[in-house]
Each structure stands twice: as structure tokens, then as C-alpha cells.
Tab-separated table of C-alpha atoms and ligand atoms in Angstrom:
chain	number	residue	atom	x	y	z
A	3	MET	CA	50.727	67.720	35.248
A	4	LYS	CA	54.288	67.432	33.911
A	5	TYR	CA	55.397	67.917	30.112
A	6	ALA	CA	56.479	64.625	28.524
A	7	GLN	CA	57.899	64.233	25.066
A	8	SER	CA	55.446	61.344	24.396
A	9	MET	CA	52.317	63.582	24.872
A	10	ARG	CA	49.603	63.058	22.292
A	11	ILE	CA	47.867	66.207	20.959
A	12	GLY	CA	44.913	65.918	23.419
A	13	GLU	CA	47.457	65.798	26.289
A	14	TRP	CA	49.328	68.621	24.963
A	15	GLY	CA	46.085	70.772	24.807
A	16	GLU	CA	45.322	69.780	28.479
A	17	PHE	CA	49.046	70.355	29.593
A	18	LEU	CA	48.871	74.051	27.957
A	19	HIS	CA	45.444	74.688	29.530
A	20	ILE	CA	46.696	73.779	32.996
A	21	ARG	CA	49.841	75.806	32.599
A	22	MET	CA	47.868	78.793	31.573
A	23	LYS	CA	45.718	78.419	34.337
A	24	GLU	CA	48.558	78.092	36.925
A	25	GLU	CA	50.139	81.140	35.482
A	26	LYS	CA	47.093	83.147	35.886
A	27	ASP	CA	46.493	81.837	39.447
A	28	SER	CA	50.016	82.371	40.637
A	29	ARG	CA	50.742	85.399	42.539
A	30	TRP	CA	53.311	88.063	41.560
A	31	PHE	CA	56.072	86.511	43.693
A	32	GLU	CA	55.567	83.035	42.675
A	33	LEU	CA	58.328	83.381	39.957
A	34	GLU	CA	61.703	81.859	39.430
A	35	CYS	CA	63.597	85.038	38.660
A	36	VAL	CA	63.234	88.506	39.970
A	37	PRO	CA	61.226	90.539	37.371
A	38	LYS	CA	62.950	93.622	36.005
A	39	ASP	CA	60.732	96.045	37.706
A	40	TYR	CA	61.606	94.849	41.280
A	41	ILE	CA	65.360	95.141	40.674
A	42	PHE	CA	66.520	98.262	42.306
A	43	SER	CA	69.502	100.360	40.939
A	44	LYS	CA	72.823	99.495	42.216
A	45	GLU	CA	72.966	102.180	44.698
A	46	ASP	CA	69.554	101.217	46.104
A	47	ARG	CA	70.415	97.603	46.494
A	48	PRO	CA	70.998	96.116	49.831
A	49	GLN	CA	74.910	95.645	49.772
A	50	ASN	CA	76.875	93.488	51.932
A	51	LEU	CA	73.917	91.042	52.481
A	52	ASP	CA	76.560	88.239	53.068
A	53	SER	CA	78.819	89.934	55.460
A	54	PRO	CA	78.366	89.071	59.138
A	55	VAL	CA	76.113	91.585	61.083
A	56	CYS	CA	75.673	91.279	64.880
A	57	ASP	CA	72.223	90.958	66.440
A	58	SER	CA	73.057	93.438	69.202
A	59	ILE	CA	69.623	95.475	69.438
A	60	PRO	CA	68.951	95.256	73.252
A	61	VAL	CA	66.202	92.859	74.564
A	62	ILE	CA	64.476	94.422	77.614
A	63	ASP	CA	62.375	92.242	80.174
A	64	LEU	CA	59.440	94.323	81.128
A	65	SER	CA	58.524	91.968	84.116
A	66	ILE	CA	61.683	93.255	86.047
A	67	SER	CA	61.070	96.175	88.002
A	68	LYS	CA	63.302	97.806	90.526
A	69	ALA	CA	66.895	96.429	90.727
A	70	ALA	CA	68.869	96.057	94.072
A	71	ASN	CA	70.450	99.618	93.456
A	72	GLY	CA	66.903	101.225	93.562
A	73	LEU	CA	67.103	102.056	89.903
A	74	ASN	CA	64.086	101.063	87.629
A	75	GLN	CA	66.045	98.669	85.405
A	76	PRO	CA	63.768	98.637	82.317
A	77	VAL	CA	63.494	102.378	82.423
A	78	GLU	CA	67.409	102.647	82.515
A	79	GLU	CA	67.650	100.023	79.569
A	80	ILE	CA	64.828	101.686	77.429
A	81	LEU	CA	66.756	104.992	77.747
A	82	LYS	CA	70.145	103.578	77.090
A	83	ALA	CA	68.780	101.633	74.079
A	84	SER	CA	66.921	104.577	72.663
A	85	GLN	CA	70.022	106.848	72.878
A	86	GLU	CA	72.370	104.188	71.273
A	87	PHE	CA	70.159	102.328	68.800
A	88	GLY	CA	66.729	104.104	68.645
A	89	PHE	CA	65.581	100.563	68.799
A	90	PHE	CA	64.864	97.796	71.425
A	91	GLN	CA	62.791	94.797	71.868
A	92	VAL	CA	60.585	93.944	74.785
A	93	ILE	CA	59.847	90.605	76.302
A	94	ASN	CA	57.260	89.551	79.172
A	95	HIS	CA	55.426	92.676	77.903
A	96	GLY	CA	51.927	91.291	79.250
A	97	ILE	CA	50.041	91.016	75.752
A	98	PRO	CA	48.349	87.877	75.662
A	99	GLU	CA	49.819	85.309	73.216
A	100	LYS	CA	46.423	84.688	71.614
A	101	THR	CA	45.587	88.214	70.825
A	102	VAL	CA	48.826	88.370	68.886
A	103	THR	CA	48.535	85.011	67.103
A	104	ASP	CA	45.025	85.896	66.283
A	105	ALA	CA	45.887	89.178	64.517
A	106	MET	CA	48.684	87.260	62.617
A	107	SER	CA	46.451	84.750	61.305
A	108	VAL	CA	43.689	86.996	60.297
A	109	LEU	CA	46.254	89.330	58.438
A	110	LYS	CA	47.740	86.131	56.751
A	111	GLU	CA	44.184	85.275	55.672
A	112	PHE	CA	43.596	89.012	54.451
A	113	PHE	CA	46.765	88.822	52.245
A	114	ASP	CA	45.932	85.222	50.946
A	115	MET	CA	42.534	86.593	49.991
A	116	GLN	CA	43.786	89.223	47.715
A	117	SER	CA	43.617	89.129	43.889
A	118	LYS	CA	45.911	86.585	42.579
A	119	ASP	CA	45.937	88.550	39.144
A	120	THR	CA	49.114	90.469	39.074
A	121	GLU	CA	47.696	93.195	36.768
A	122	THR	CA	44.819	93.944	39.024
A	123	GLY	CA	46.305	93.181	42.397
A	124	THR	CA	45.857	96.610	43.763
A	125	VAL	CA	42.794	97.833	45.592
A	126	PRO	CA	44.057	101.174	46.756
A	127	HIS	CA	42.156	103.774	48.547
A	128	LYS	CA	39.383	101.710	49.852
A	129	LYS	CA	37.293	103.510	52.260
A	130	GLY	CA	39.110	103.556	55.599
A	131	TYR	CA	41.870	101.509	54.471
A	132	ILE	CA	44.659	101.320	51.919
A	133	TYR	CA	45.802	97.996	50.487
A	134	THR	CA	48.761	98.092	48.090
A	135	SER	CA	50.187	95.060	46.374
A	136	SER	CA	53.821	95.120	45.125
A	137	THR	CA	52.560	96.280	41.736
A	138	ASP	CA	52.794	99.945	43.137
A	139	PHE	CA	55.632	101.964	41.790
A	140	VAL	CA	57.888	102.869	44.528
A	141	LYS	CA	61.276	104.460	43.461
A	142	ASP	CA	62.149	105.236	39.839
A	143	GLY	CA	59.654	102.857	38.766
A	144	VAL	CA	60.835	99.883	41.005
A	145	HIS	CA	58.438	98.044	43.319
A	146	LEU	CA	59.083	96.901	46.683
A	147	TRP	CA	59.062	93.132	47.420
A	148	ARG	CA	55.980	93.164	49.660
A	149	GLU	CA	52.171	93.852	50.038
A	150	ASN	CA	50.899	96.186	52.592
A	151	VAL	CA	47.633	97.204	54.295
A	152	LYS	CA	47.350	100.395	56.339
A	153	HIS	CA	44.429	101.885	58.288
A	154	PRO	CA	43.752	104.572	60.942
A	155	CYS	CA	42.656	103.271	64.231
A	156	HIS	CA	41.572	106.172	66.255
A	157	PRO	CA	39.098	106.737	67.585
A	158	LEU	CA	38.758	103.000	67.485
A	159	GLU	CA	34.919	102.807	67.533
A	160	GLU	CA	34.631	105.253	64.658
A	161	CYS	CA	37.019	103.541	62.247
A	162	VAL	CA	36.798	99.802	63.129
A	163	HIS	CA	33.802	99.148	60.601
A	164	LEU	CA	35.836	100.961	57.698
A	165	TRP	CA	38.493	98.382	57.750
A	166	PRO	CA	38.531	95.206	55.655
A	167	ASP	CA	35.461	93.141	56.314
A	168	LYS	CA	36.895	89.915	54.956
A	169	PRO	CA	37.932	87.696	56.575
A	170	THR	CA	34.797	88.219	58.806
A	171	ARG	CA	36.909	88.258	62.018
A	172	TYR	CA	39.177	90.931	60.869
A	173	GLN	CA	37.791	94.092	62.529
A	174	GLU	CA	37.084	92.318	65.958
A	175	VAL	CA	40.537	90.675	66.106
A	176	ILE	CA	42.572	93.745	64.977
A	177	ALA	CA	40.649	95.925	67.400
A	178	ALA	CA	41.313	93.459	70.243
A	179	TYR	CA	45.174	93.622	69.158
A	180	LEU	CA	45.139	97.421	69.241
A	181	VAL	CA	43.491	97.740	72.491
A	182	GLU	CA	46.539	95.857	73.869
A	183	ILE	CA	48.966	97.694	71.771
A	184	GLN	CA	47.700	101.002	73.199
A	185	LYS	CA	48.249	99.764	76.733
A	186	LEU	CA	51.822	98.700	76.103
A	187	SER	CA	52.713	101.815	74.331
A	188	SER	CA	51.319	103.938	77.126
A	189	ARG	CA	53.386	101.835	79.554
A	190	ILE	CA	56.420	102.191	77.520
A	191	LEU	CA	55.895	105.936	77.279
A	192	GLU	CA	55.421	106.300	80.850
A	193	MET	CA	58.906	104.671	81.437
A	194	ILE	CA	60.464	107.004	78.781
A	195	CYS	CA	58.939	110.066	80.797
A	196	GLU	CA	60.475	108.872	83.906
A	197	GLY	CA	63.876	108.211	82.234
A	198	LEU	CA	63.813	111.629	80.638
A	199	GLY	CA	62.790	113.276	83.698
A	200	LEU	CA	59.324	114.513	82.296
A	201	LYS	CA	56.051	114.568	84.233
A	202	GLN	CA	53.830	111.703	84.206
A	203	GLY	CA	51.260	111.594	81.245
A	204	TYR	CA	53.569	114.108	79.323
A	205	PHE	CA	52.909	112.186	76.045
A	206	LYS	CA	49.118	111.819	76.480
A	207	ASP	CA	48.340	114.106	73.606
A	208	THR	CA	51.170	113.141	71.422
A	209	SER	CA	50.344	109.675	71.366
A	210	GLU	CA	46.690	109.625	70.811
A	211	VAL	CA	46.483	108.328	67.313
A	212	GLN	CA	47.206	104.884	66.209
A	213	LEU	CA	47.970	103.982	62.673
A	214	LEU	CA	48.123	100.324	61.724
A	215	SER	CA	50.499	99.155	58.890
A	216	SER	CA	50.868	95.446	58.137
A	217	ASN	CA	53.262	93.934	55.735
A	218	PHE	CA	53.651	90.622	53.888
A	219	TYR	CA	57.106	89.901	52.426
A	220	PRO	CA	57.187	86.654	50.547
A	221	PRO	CA	60.501	84.779	49.854
A	222	CYS	CA	62.356	86.283	47.028
A	223	PRO	CA	64.491	84.442	44.418
A	224	ASP	CA	67.426	86.828	44.738
A	225	PRO	CA	67.538	89.151	47.831
A	226	SER	CA	70.557	90.958	46.638
A	227	LEU	CA	68.535	92.729	44.032
A	228	THR	CA	65.403	93.720	45.955
A	229	LEU	CA	64.036	95.394	49.158
A	230	GLY	CA	61.087	94.845	51.436
A	231	ILE	CA	61.035	98.511	52.604
A	232	LEU	CA	63.510	101.123	51.460
A	233	PRO	CA	65.721	102.704	54.382
A	234	HIS	CA	63.534	105.304	56.117
A	235	TYR	CA	62.739	106.950	59.421
A	236	ASP	CA	59.397	106.668	61.051
A	237	PRO	CA	57.482	109.888	61.279
A	238	SER	CA	55.560	108.606	64.617
A	239	LEU	CA	56.279	109.266	68.205
A	240	ILE	CA	57.155	105.602	68.623
A	241	THR	CA	56.319	102.478	66.736
A	242	LEU	CA	55.594	99.015	68.056
A	243	LEU	CA	56.318	96.348	65.593
A	244	TYR	CA	55.376	92.473	65.963
A	245	GLN	CA	57.567	90.372	63.565
A	246	GLY	CA	56.554	86.895	64.644
A	247	GLY	CA	60.153	85.763	65.125
A	248	SER	CA	61.160	86.425	61.489
A	249	THR	CA	64.433	88.054	60.174
A	250	GLY	CA	64.816	90.926	57.633
A	251	LEU	CA	64.529	94.073	59.698
A	252	GLN	CA	67.888	96.043	59.735
A	253	VAL	CA	68.900	99.056	61.730
A	254	MET	CA	71.499	101.533	60.759
A	255	LYS	CA	74.264	101.742	63.409
A	256	ASP	CA	77.579	103.436	62.973
A	257	GLY	CA	77.353	103.380	59.203
A	258	GLN	CA	76.596	99.710	59.274
A	259	TRP	CA	73.271	97.692	58.870
A	260	ILE	CA	72.733	95.432	61.819
A	261	ASN	CA	69.958	92.773	62.135
A	262	VAL	CA	67.155	92.807	64.578
A	263	GLY	CA	67.191	89.494	66.138
A	264	ALA	CA	64.319	87.074	65.688
A	265	ILE	CA	62.512	86.676	68.994
A	266	PRO	CA	59.045	85.115	68.524
A	267	ASP	CA	57.155	86.834	71.387
A	268	ALA	CA	58.924	90.077	71.527
A	269	PHE	CA	57.712	93.362	70.257
A	270	VAL	CA	60.304	95.640	68.436
A	271	VAL	CA	60.068	99.224	69.570
A	272	ASN	CA	61.594	102.176	67.886
A	273	ILE	CA	61.789	105.899	68.627
A	274	GLY	CA	59.971	107.998	65.828
A	275	ASN	CA	60.986	111.484	64.617
A	276	GLN	CA	58.490	113.217	66.930
A	277	LEU	CA	59.995	111.757	70.041
A	278	GLU	CA	63.430	112.579	68.843
A	279	ILE	CA	62.190	116.209	68.480
A	280	ILE	CA	60.500	116.162	71.845
A	281	SER	CA	63.435	114.775	73.671
A	282	ASN	CA	65.587	117.437	71.923
A	283	GLN	CA	67.681	114.434	70.333
A	284	LYS	CA	68.310	112.728	73.759
A	285	LEU	CA	66.524	109.672	71.920
A	286	LYS	CA	67.347	108.846	68.450
A	287	SER	CA	65.065	108.304	65.396
A	288	VAL	CA	67.074	105.634	63.446
A	289	LYS	CA	67.179	104.590	59.808
A	290	HIS	CA	65.930	101.080	59.048
A	291	ARG	CA	64.935	98.732	56.294
A	292	VAL	CA	63.622	95.405	55.404
A	293	VAL	CA	65.656	93.002	53.220
A	294	THR	CA	64.200	89.810	51.565
A	295	SER	CA	65.071	86.034	52.020
A	296	THR	CA	64.958	83.346	49.673
A	297	HIS	CA	63.499	80.999	52.030
A	298	GLU	CA	61.549	82.814	54.719
A	299	THR	CA	58.143	84.487	54.493
A	300	ARG	CA	58.205	87.575	56.778
A	301	ARG	CA	54.908	89.086	58.192
A	302	SER	CA	54.800	92.133	60.392
A	303	ILE	CA	52.433	94.408	61.964
A	304	ALA	CA	53.682	97.713	62.775
A	305	THR	CA	51.649	100.178	64.824
A	306	PHE	CA	52.647	103.793	64.489
A	307	VAL	CA	51.866	105.730	67.644
A	308	ASN	CA	51.270	109.465	66.532
A	309	PRO	CA	50.342	112.714	67.792
A	310	SER	CA	46.956	114.150	66.867
A	311	PRO	CA	47.132	116.528	64.004
A	312	ASP	CA	46.865	119.674	65.844
A	313	CYS	CA	49.559	118.900	68.571
A	314	ILE	CA	52.551	121.201	68.681
A	315	ILE	CA	55.685	119.269	68.595
A	316	GLU	CA	58.628	120.855	70.021
A	317	PRO	CA	61.566	119.925	72.472
A	318	ALA	CA	60.240	119.612	76.245
A	319	LYS	CA	61.020	122.918	78.000
A	320	ILE	CA	62.884	121.087	80.671
A	321	LEU	CA	65.399	119.498	78.278
A	322	VAL	CA	66.390	122.692	76.957
A	323	ASN	CA	68.892	124.967	78.749
A	324	GLU	CA	71.886	127.142	77.869
A	325	LEU	CA	74.183	124.153	77.360
A	326	GLU	CA	71.801	122.035	75.458
A	327	PRO	CA	69.642	124.732	73.256
A	328	SER	CA	66.545	123.611	71.327
A	329	LEU	CA	67.458	121.892	68.131
A	330	TYR	CA	64.131	122.216	66.621
A	331	THR	CA	61.467	124.850	65.980
A	332	ALA	CA	57.941	124.190	66.972
A	333	SER	CA	55.607	122.753	64.373
A	334	LEU	CA	52.067	121.258	64.292
A	335	TYR	CA	52.098	117.568	63.665
A	336	LYS	CA	49.962	117.976	60.595
A	337	GLU	CA	52.362	120.675	59.212
A	338	TYR	CA	55.293	118.143	59.802
A	339	VAL	CA	53.529	115.364	57.768
A	340	HIS	CA	52.788	117.666	54.908
A	341	ARG	CA	56.194	119.239	54.761
A	342	ASN	CA	57.947	115.950	54.909
A	343	ASN	CA	55.457	114.031	52.700
A	344	ALA	CA	55.664	111.719	55.756
A	345	PHE	CA	53.621	108.752	54.293
A	346	GLY	CA	55.126	108.913	50.797
A	347	GLU	CA	52.644	108.826	47.983
A	348	TYR	CA	49.782	107.863	50.277
A	349	THR	CA	50.347	110.984	52.571
A	350	ALA	CA	47.201	112.703	51.084
A	351	ALA	CA	45.081	109.559	51.681
A	352	ILE	CA	46.289	108.848	55.069
A	353	GLN	CA	45.861	112.494	56.109
A	354	ASN	CA	42.125	112.562	54.945
A	355	ALA	CA	41.683	109.201	56.779
A	356	LEU	CA	43.269	110.850	59.852
A	357	HIS	CA	41.146	114.010	59.416
A	358	ILE	CA	44.399	116.010	59.025
A	359	ASP	CA	43.385	118.944	56.942
A	360	GLY	CA	45.715	121.637	57.454
B	411	LIG	C1	57.558	100.488	59.020
B	411	LIG	C2	58.521	99.537	59.116
B	411	LIG	C3	59.208	97.039	59.288
B	411	LIG	C4	58.658	95.756	59.066
B	411	LIG	O1	56.315	99.979	58.619
B	411	LIG	O2	57.667	101.670	59.074
B	411	LIG	O3	59.824	99.749	59.235
B	411	LIG	O4	59.253	94.837	59.416
B	411	LIG	N1	58.329	98.085	58.996
B	411	LIG	O5	57.470	95.667	58.458
B	412	LIG	NI1	59.633	101.876	59.830
């Protein structure tokens, strides 16, 4: 109902009633201006959003195997990209399209079902998963422009029933997605083993635990003031991210933010801090962030492939020698997580869910 000057008293009452209901029903992001508590300080805001940034993160076709020169082409490409960018995208990865579109649509339904009341929109620390709406304080009292759900996924059969049970298909669909992600991550890690000259299966113990973190970034009235995720490094071994052909992810390269190109079927893979340590910095864990858009909704599913809590993380012996001494001291993964508050304010909750007690 639209306001009109000629409205009679009764119509006015109805108009106001509808407006109030609309306001109550609208979600936190359905506003014309960015609210004050979403505006980052000048230093934290995404600068140079308008300056041209190239989309040069390598895209690697996993269906190509041996090249004419006998080298395994994807292995070479993965190594090079991981050294230069810490990021690459994979296509022809073998994960059925339906598994991925089902996961995206069940997560869309999940976020759509969350409370529409901005004050009570947060349902934190539910058993087995953590849902946070944008109403969480993130940095100096400023909120991120996103909603997020996180849950542990290992061992799958023990945690699946602790995940959200609405929509009803959630557990089944996400479990099927994770089975595929597990296969793809093992395959990529085997290629990294080969590229680094490590023995097959070297990452078996350090890649056992999956943690899912899915994000919903609505359009934002002024992307120059907000951020979807602050610049960070992933505390994982590797991370596999599905971004459904949307933009917004940026990676730091030579002091500049560059865009990760939007390729609908691709997975974005990045090297986490643990693999940087194990590779003695041959592969790089690189800073990244998410910026918002005035017109595009971004949805993503990040799966962190993590070591189990009691794994010792240290540079692989064969990558350390007199010329290239070890750059890190050995540490248990759970100690690393503690020391670095690796999952921010949810570190304790995630640690408990992951049974990291140290
Ligand atoms: C992360 C991350 C990017 C995205 O969860 O660590 O970098 O697009 N996510 O959601
Ligand atoms: Ni990340």
C-alpha cells in the first residue's frame, strides 16, 4: 500500500499498520542506507573498489593429465599457483553438478528461514552448529555484511544429526556434498604431494577433519563502507570454496587486492596456514577478504580441510636442508588453534565441537 495525500483516517491507520508490519518483517539488510554499526573505520574499509583489478587467479582443468612432455600438467599448475597466489580454481573436477546445486539451494532455504527480527536474529552455539546473523559484533563493534553457519563434519556419521534439521533435507544434502568434497580434496592433496616430492598419502592425518562454513552476503547499499569478511588467512590445511559464479572474493597479491573470477562450476582452492608450514613456505597461505555489491547476492560454501587436533604440524623433513632451514617449530594443531585464536570469537565453541580440548 502506498501513501497518498488524500488518505482518510481509516486508510491512514491501515497504511501505518502495513508499514509497521513491513518493517518488522524485513530483514537487517533490507534497508536503504548502511546502518551506522555496519560502517567500518576508514582504515578497515575496502579501498580502491573502483580501480581496475585483474582476474588472474589460475584456472586449472583437472581432466587434463599427462602433457606431451611427460609432466603431469595439473600438478605443475597447482604447484605454481600455490607458490605465486596461494589460490587457484579447478574445473572439470568430477563433482556432480546436482550435488552442488542441491547444497546451494538447501543453504539458501536455511538462511531464508532464519528469524526476520533484527534484534533476535542470532541463534548462536546451537548444539552441533553455530549460526550467526550480521548482528554479531565483529571488529570495534562493527558487524560484517553477512550471515554464516558453521559446523564440524567429522566423523560425518557422528555429527550429521547435530546439524540444522530445517529444511528437512539439510542433513542428507550437505552430507552428500561433503562426501564429494572429501574425494576432491584428497585428490588435490595427492597432486600437491607429488608436486612437492612427498610420499603418497603424506597428508592423510593432516586432512582428516572437515569444517563447513557457509555464507550469505546480501546486496549492500554502499559497498565502500562495509565488508563481507575482513582480511584473514585460513587456519586450515587447504580450503575448498564454492561461490556459485558470484564475485566479491579478493586475494592480496603484491600489495594489491585482485578479484577471483566468477566461474559458475569451479571450486576455489586455497592453501591454508598448516600447508604453508608443512611445505616450509614453498606454498603460500595468502590473505583474502570478501567485498559486498550493490546488486549481487553472494552465497558461498567454504569447507576447511583441517588436521586432527593431536597432529604435529611441522615442515616435512625432506623439504628442510642446510640451504633451506626449517622456518617453523613443531606444534600440535590444537595448540596452534588456541594460540592464534584461529576461529575468532568462536574458537572455544568450535574447539569443543571438534573435541579439541588441549
Ligand atoms: C572463509 C572465506 C570466503 C567466502 O570462510 O574463510 O574466506 O567467499 N570465505 O565466503
Ligand atoms: Ni578464508
